[in-house]
């Protein structure tokens, strides 16, 4: 198992926490020097807040744990390609690297819809996509299939 897969599995564990409370199963972890320093999972419905994306919660947790907003020594692992809001937070927090699971054809802002990291912002994180993509994608597909059955 690669290091990328190891940390993506931790992000998947966070996504399972979201699913357990009927949230869209998206999870994220922030890692510095091989240690998880931030965790988050999607809580938009339960928190009634559009900002409660897994990435933002994990970034907030990392900032609090590390005592600062600059995460230039950190990597973000997230189960779904970040949206525009989360890509902006990644740029602003100076994360050095973003590793995501599956693509988001509707709102993905690293590759699928647009690549915000290619624009002339003051920071450009490295990106790796497709890590454990099948597992991440299946989790989302299963969630929405079950949701449609309930309706």
XYZ file of N, CA and C in Angstrom:
453
model
N 0.842 -1.186 0.000
C 0.000 0.000 0.000
C 0.886 1.248 0.000
N 0.544 2.189 -0.858
C 1.319 3.426 -0.924
C 0.906 4.365 0.204
N 1.731 5.374 0.439
C 1.392 6.383 1.441
C 0.120 7.131 1.033
N -0.015 7.389 -0.255
C -1.224 8.068 -0.736
C -2.467 7.250 -0.433
N -2.397 5.942 -0.660
C -3.547 5.077 -0.376
C -3.830 5.020 1.127
N -2.780 4.965 1.925
C -2.935 4.922 3.390
C -3.722 6.135 3.889
N -3.355 7.328 3.424
C -4.048 8.522 3.890
C -5.414 8.685 3.241
N -5.582 8.192 2.008
C -6.911 8.239 1.390
C -7.864 7.323 2.152
N -7.375 6.210 2.652
C -8.229 5.339 3.466
C -8.704 6.062 4.728
N -7.857 6.913 5.289
C -8.278 7.713 6.451
C -9.342 8.729 6.041
N -9.198 9.309 4.854
C -10.226 10.230 4.351
C -11.535 9.473 4.121
N -11.445 8.242 3.638
C -12.645 7.416 3.448
C -13.313 7.136 4.794
N -12.525 6.914 5.825
C -13.100 6.720 7.169
C -13.865 7.969 7.610
N -13.341 9.136 7.296
C -14.054 10.381 7.603
C -15.357 10.452 6.808
N -15.303 10.047 5.536
C -16.508 10.060 4.695
C -17.585 9.140 5.271
N -17.171 8.030 5.845
C -18.131 7.103 6.454
C -18.841 7.747 7.645
N -18.168 8.644 8.333
C -18.801 9.377 9.434
C -19.925 10.260 8.896
N -19.692 10.860 7.733
C -20.737 11.673 7.106
C -21.927 10.800 6.731
N -21.642 9.669 6.114
C -22.720 8.768 5.708
C -23.541 8.316 6.912
N -22.891 8.086 8.026
C -23.578 7.615 9.232
C -24.605 8.619 9.749
N -24.469 9.881 9.383
C -25.441 10.897 9.800
C -26.235 11.417 8.597
N -26.308 10.583 7.551
C -27.073 10.880 6.333
C -26.573 12.096 5.571
N -25.289 12.351 5.650
C -24.661 13.397 4.844
C -24.011 12.751 3.627
N -23.804 13.531 2.585
C -23.078 13.029 1.421
C -21.690 12.604 1.900
N -21.295 11.359 1.628
C -20.043 10.829 2.185
C -18.783 11.360 1.508
N -18.326 12.472 2.020
C -17.063 13.064 1.570
C -16.222 13.286 2.818
N -14.963 12.864 2.765
C -14.077 13.010 3.906
C -12.729 13.548 3.497
N -12.025 14.141 4.466
C -10.716 14.735 4.188
C -9.819 14.654 5.415
N -8.522 14.563 5.150
C -7.524 14.667 6.214
C -6.390 15.563 5.725
N -5.812 16.308 6.654
C -4.622 17.116 6.383
C -3.462 16.417 7.078
N -2.366 16.261 6.339
C -1.212 15.511 6.835
C 0.039 16.380 6.774
N 0.827 16.345 7.845
C 2.139 17.000 7.852
C 3.166 15.990 8.348
N 4.206 15.798 7.568
C 5.292 14.871 7.932
C 4.774 13.496 8.336
N 3.803 12.992 7.589
C 3.289 11.656 7.840
C 2.325 11.529 9.005
N 1.911 12.654 9.582
C 0.997 12.647 10.721
C -0.259 13.444 10.386
N -1.417 12.883 10.710
C -2.680 13.586 10.475
C -2.794 14.725 11.481
N -2.984 15.943 10.959
C -3.107 17.128 11.814
C -4.481 17.787 11.690
N -5.305 17.274 10.787
C -6.648 17.808 10.612
C -7.554 16.773 9.984
N -8.804 16.759 10.431
C -9.796 15.812 9.910
C -11.102 16.546 9.660
N -11.844 16.054 8.676
C -13.148 16.641 8.436
C -14.013 15.762 7.562
N -15.307 15.916 7.711
C -16.261 15.246 6.834
C -17.424 16.185 6.591
N -18.107 15.938 5.504
C -19.206 16.779 5.066
C -20.296 16.862 6.138
N -20.729 18.092 6.459
C -21.782 18.309 7.462
C -22.741 19.421 7.043
N -22.891 19.622 5.750
C -23.741 20.728 5.288
C -25.182 20.632 5.750
N -25.760 19.443 5.687
C -27.176 19.280 6.061
C -27.369 19.381 7.565
N -26.564 18.654 8.331
C -26.747 18.681 9.786
C -26.350 20.025 10.378
N -25.347 20.674 9.790
C -24.918 21.978 10.277
C -25.692 23.130 9.681
N -26.502 22.820 8.656
C -27.293 23.840 7.960
C -26.412 25.008 7.520
N -25.271 24.641 6.905
C -24.296 25.656 6.522
C -23.589 25.230 5.232
N -23.632 26.079 4.221
C -23.012 25.782 2.930
C -21.493 25.653 3.013
N -20.894 26.174 4.082
C -19.434 26.140 4.224
C -18.910 24.848 4.832
N -19.772 23.977 5.312
C -19.335 22.794 6.049
C -18.930 21.640 5.130
N -18.029 21.928 4.216
C -17.451 20.894 3.358
C -16.319 20.202 4.107
N -16.055 18.955 3.766
C -15.016 18.161 4.430
C -13.659 18.865 4.414
N -13.299 19.429 3.259
C -11.995 20.083 3.134
C -11.877 21.280 4.072
N -12.921 22.100 4.127
C -12.869 23.295 4.967
C -12.788 22.931 6.441
N -13.502 21.903 6.825
C -13.459 21.467 8.218
C -12.075 20.910 8.554
N -11.500 20.129 7.643
C -10.156 19.568 7.873
C -9.103 20.671 7.909
N -9.215 21.651 7.029
C -8.268 22.774 7.017
C -8.397 23.567 8.315
N -9.619 23.831 8.749
C -9.840 24.552 10.000
C -9.236 23.786 11.179
N -9.448 22.484 11.205
C -8.911 21.646 12.277
C -7.379 21.688 12.280
N -6.786 21.603 11.096
C -5.314 21.651 10.995
C -4.776 23.003 11.462
N -5.425 24.084 11.057
C -4.984 25.418 11.479
C -5.024 25.550 12.996
N -6.092 25.065 13.587
C -6.215 25.128 15.048
C -5.149 24.273 15.718
N -4.940 23.062 15.201
C -3.964 22.159 15.813
C -2.527 22.631 15.643
N -2.253 23.316 14.537
C -0.887 23.769 14.274
C -0.646 25.217 14.716
N -1.702 25.921 15.040
C -1.559 27.272 15.546
C -1.257 28.326 14.495
N -1.738 28.124 13.288
C -1.532 29.121 12.240
C -2.316 28.769 10.992
N -2.456 29.740 10.083
C -3.258 29.522 8.887
C -2.449 29.044 7.681
N -1.150 29.164 7.750
C -0.315 28.732 6.620
C 0.010 27.243 6.769
N -0.488 26.465 5.829
C -0.292 25.010 5.869
C 0.673 24.563 4.768
N 1.707 25.339 4.531
C 2.630 25.103 3.419
C 3.403 23.791 3.537
N 3.445 23.193 4.696
C 4.137 21.915 4.871
C 3.163 20.737 4.848
N 1.921 20.995 4.518
C 0.875 19.981 4.640
C 0.303 19.542 3.298
N -0.293 18.364 3.346
C -0.992 17.787 2.203
C -2.438 17.538 2.605
N -3.340 17.697 1.655
C -4.752 17.414 1.871
C -5.120 16.168 1.077
N -5.756 15.225 1.731
C -6.308 14.038 1.082
C -7.819 14.142 1.201
N -8.513 14.067 0.070
C -9.967 14.217 0.072
C -10.574 13.222 -0.905
N -11.726 12.673 -0.549
C -12.319 11.607 -1.343
C -12.909 12.084 -2.674
N -13.266 13.352 -2.773
C -13.857 13.904 -3.992
C -13.079 15.146 -4.422
N -12.894 15.295 -5.702
C -12.215 16.480 -6.251
C -12.831 17.756 -5.667
N -12.009 18.667 -5.173
C -12.527 19.890 -4.541
C -13.346 20.785 -5.475
N -14.346 21.427 -4.889
C -15.192 22.399 -5.579
C -14.464 23.750 -5.621
N -15.036 24.781 -6.255
C -14.365 26.083 -6.324
C -14.096 26.703 -4.949
N -15.054 26.582 -4.034
C -14.865 27.160 -2.708
C -13.696 26.483 -1.995
N -13.651 25.172 -2.051
C -12.581 24.440 -1.371
C -11.238 24.651 -2.061
N -11.247 24.741 -3.395
C -9.996 25.032 -4.113
C -9.460 26.394 -3.683
N -10.342 27.365 -3.483
C -9.912 28.671 -2.995
C -9.307 28.590 -1.608
N -9.909 27.797 -0.738
C -9.366 27.621 0.618
C -8.007 26.927 0.579
N -7.844 26.008 -0.354
C -6.565 25.311 -0.518
C -5.486 26.305 -0.937
N -5.815 27.157 -1.880
C -4.867 28.186 -2.325
C -4.530 29.119 -1.161
N -5.557 29.593 -0.472
C -5.345 30.562 0.600
C -4.615 29.992 1.806
N -4.760 28.712 2.061
C -4.070 28.104 3.199
C -2.672 27.619 2.827
N -2.333 27.729 1.552
C -0.993 27.391 1.060
C -0.645 25.906 1.171
N -1.652 25.047 1.142
C -1.370 23.613 1.167
C -0.418 23.269 0.029
N 0.587 22.454 0.311
C 1.579 22.155 -0.725
C 1.104 21.119 -1.725
N 0.154 20.257 -1.309
C -0.237 19.167 -2.190
C -1.669 18.744 -1.891
N -2.400 18.408 -2.940
C -3.775 17.927 -2.811
C -3.871 16.584 -3.521
N -4.365 15.593 -2.795
C -4.573 14.258 -3.349
C -6.069 13.965 -3.210
N -6.716 13.675 -4.339
C -8.147 13.394 -4.262
C -8.469 12.038 -4.876
N -9.621 11.526 -4.467
C -10.064 10.220 -4.938
C -10.704 10.300 -6.308
N -12.007 10.530 -6.354
C -12.705 10.543 -7.636
C -12.963 11.966 -8.121
N -13.194 12.048 -9.425
C -13.478 13.339 -10.042
C -14.915 13.757 -9.748
N -15.137 15.064 -9.810
C -16.475 15.629 -9.659
C -16.814 16.345 -10.958
N -17.563 15.668 -11.809
C -17.880 16.203 -13.146
C -18.790 17.428 -13.092
N -19.442 17.669 -11.959
C -20.361 18.805 -11.850
C -19.718 20.041 -11.242
N -18.766 19.863 -10.322
C -18.205 21.026 -9.626
C -16.697 20.929 -9.407
N -16.063 19.920 -9.948
C -14.625 19.728 -9.736
C -13.815 20.895 -10.263
N -12.994 21.453 -9.401
C -12.251 22.660 -9.773
C -10.749 22.465 -9.725
N -10.324 21.203 -9.838
C -8.911 20.878 -9.954
C -8.625 20.360 -11.370
N -9.621 19.703 -11.961
C -9.436 19.155 -13.299
C -10.737 19.063 -14.091
N -11.810 18.582 -13.487
C -13.007 18.195 -14.232
C -13.742 19.334 -14.933
N -14.124 20.365 -14.205
C -14.849 21.496 -14.790
C -13.872 22.607 -15.143
N -12.979 22.896 -14.209
C -11.975 23.942 -14.395
C -10.775 23.577 -13.523
N -9.618 24.099 -13.869
C -8.431 23.912 -13.030
C -8.064 25.261 -12.427
N -8.618 25.534 -11.248
C -8.339 26.818 -10.606
C -6.867 26.961 -10.227
N -6.188 25.849 -10.030
C -4.780 25.906 -9.646
C -3.877 26.321 -10.811
N -4.409 26.307 -12.026
C -3.609 26.724 -13.178
C -3.683 28.235 -13.414
N -4.578 28.920 -12.713
C -4.719 30.363 -12.870
C -3.598 31.082 -12.122
N -3.346 32.345 -12.464
C -2.186 33.041 -11.887
C -2.368 33.540 -10.452
N -2.760 32.617 -9.567
C -2.833 32.952 -8.146
C -1.428 32.897 -7.554
N -1.303 33.351 -6.327
C 0.010 33.411 -5.679
C 0.483 32.061 -5.161
N -0.351 31.025 -5.257
C 0.044 29.700 -4.779
C -0.539 28.631 -5.689
N 0.260 27.630 -6.003
C -0.173 26.525 -6.854
C 0.214 25.201 -6.211
N -0.728 24.533 -5.581
C -0.398 23.243 -4.972
C -0.189 22.161 -6.030
N 0.617 21.196 -5.691
C 0.726 20.001 -6.526
C -0.597 19.259 -6.401
N -0.977 18.502 -7.431
C -2.210 17.723 -7.352
C -1.991 16.317 -7.871
N -2.690 15.390 -7.249
C -2.725 13.998 -7.677
C -4.174 13.570 -7.599
N -4.704 13.067 -8.686
C -6.087 12.609 -8.698
C -6.178 11.117 -8.938
N -7.300 10.542 -8.573
C -7.570 9.144 -8.872
C -7.067 8.138 -7.854
N -6.676 8.589 -6.673
C -6.200 7.654 -5.645
C -7.409 6.979 -4.991
N -7.472 5.664 -5.120
C -8.615 4.870 -4.645
C -9.927 5.417 -5.207
N -9.874 5.825 -6.468
C -11.028 6.445 -7.117
C -12.255 5.547 -7.124
N -12.085 4.258 -7.380
C -13.237 3.359 -7.427
C -13.947 3.292 -6.081
N -13.177 3.188 -5.006
C -13.765 3.130 -3.673
C -14.500 4.422 -3.342
N -13.873 5.546 -3.658
C -14.486 6.848 -3.372
C -15.750 7.056 -4.202
N -15.690 6.706 -5.464
C -16.830 6.862 -6.353
C -17.981 5.940 -5.956
N -17.658 4.699 -5.615
C -18.695 3.732 -5.211
C -19.437 4.199 -3.964
N -18.693 4.762 -3.035
C -19.308 5.244 -1.800
C -20.359 6.316 -2.122
N -20.025 7.222 -3.024
C -20.967 8.275 -3.407
C -22.140 7.704 -4.204
N -21.867 6.839 -5.161
C -22.937 6.235 -5.970
C -23.908 5.456 -5.103
N -23.370 4.661 -4.175
C -24.221 3.880 -3.274
C -25.093 4.791 -2.416
N -24.515 5.879 -1.919
C -25.263 6.813 -1.083
C -26.456 7.394 -1.852
N -26.203 7.863 -3.075
C -27.282 8.489 -3.838
C -28.305 7.460 -4.315
N -27.879 6.233 -4.595
C -28.805 5.170 -4.959
C -29.742 4.886 -3.785
N -29.193 4.779 -2.588
C -30.007 4.541 -1.391
C -30.956 5.717 -1.126
N -30.474 6.914 -1.341
C -31.293 8.105 -1.134
C -32.492 8.111 -2.078
N -32.263 7.745 -3.343
C -33.370 7.686 -4.303
C -34.396 6.612 -3.914
N -33.934 5.511 -3.377
C -34.845 4.444 -2.947
C -35.744 4.913 -1.803
N -35.179 5.696 -0.889
C -35.944 6.217 0.254
C -37.059 7.142 -0.191
N -36.826 7.851 -1.288
C -37.836 8.795 -1.787
C -38.886 8.020 -2.512
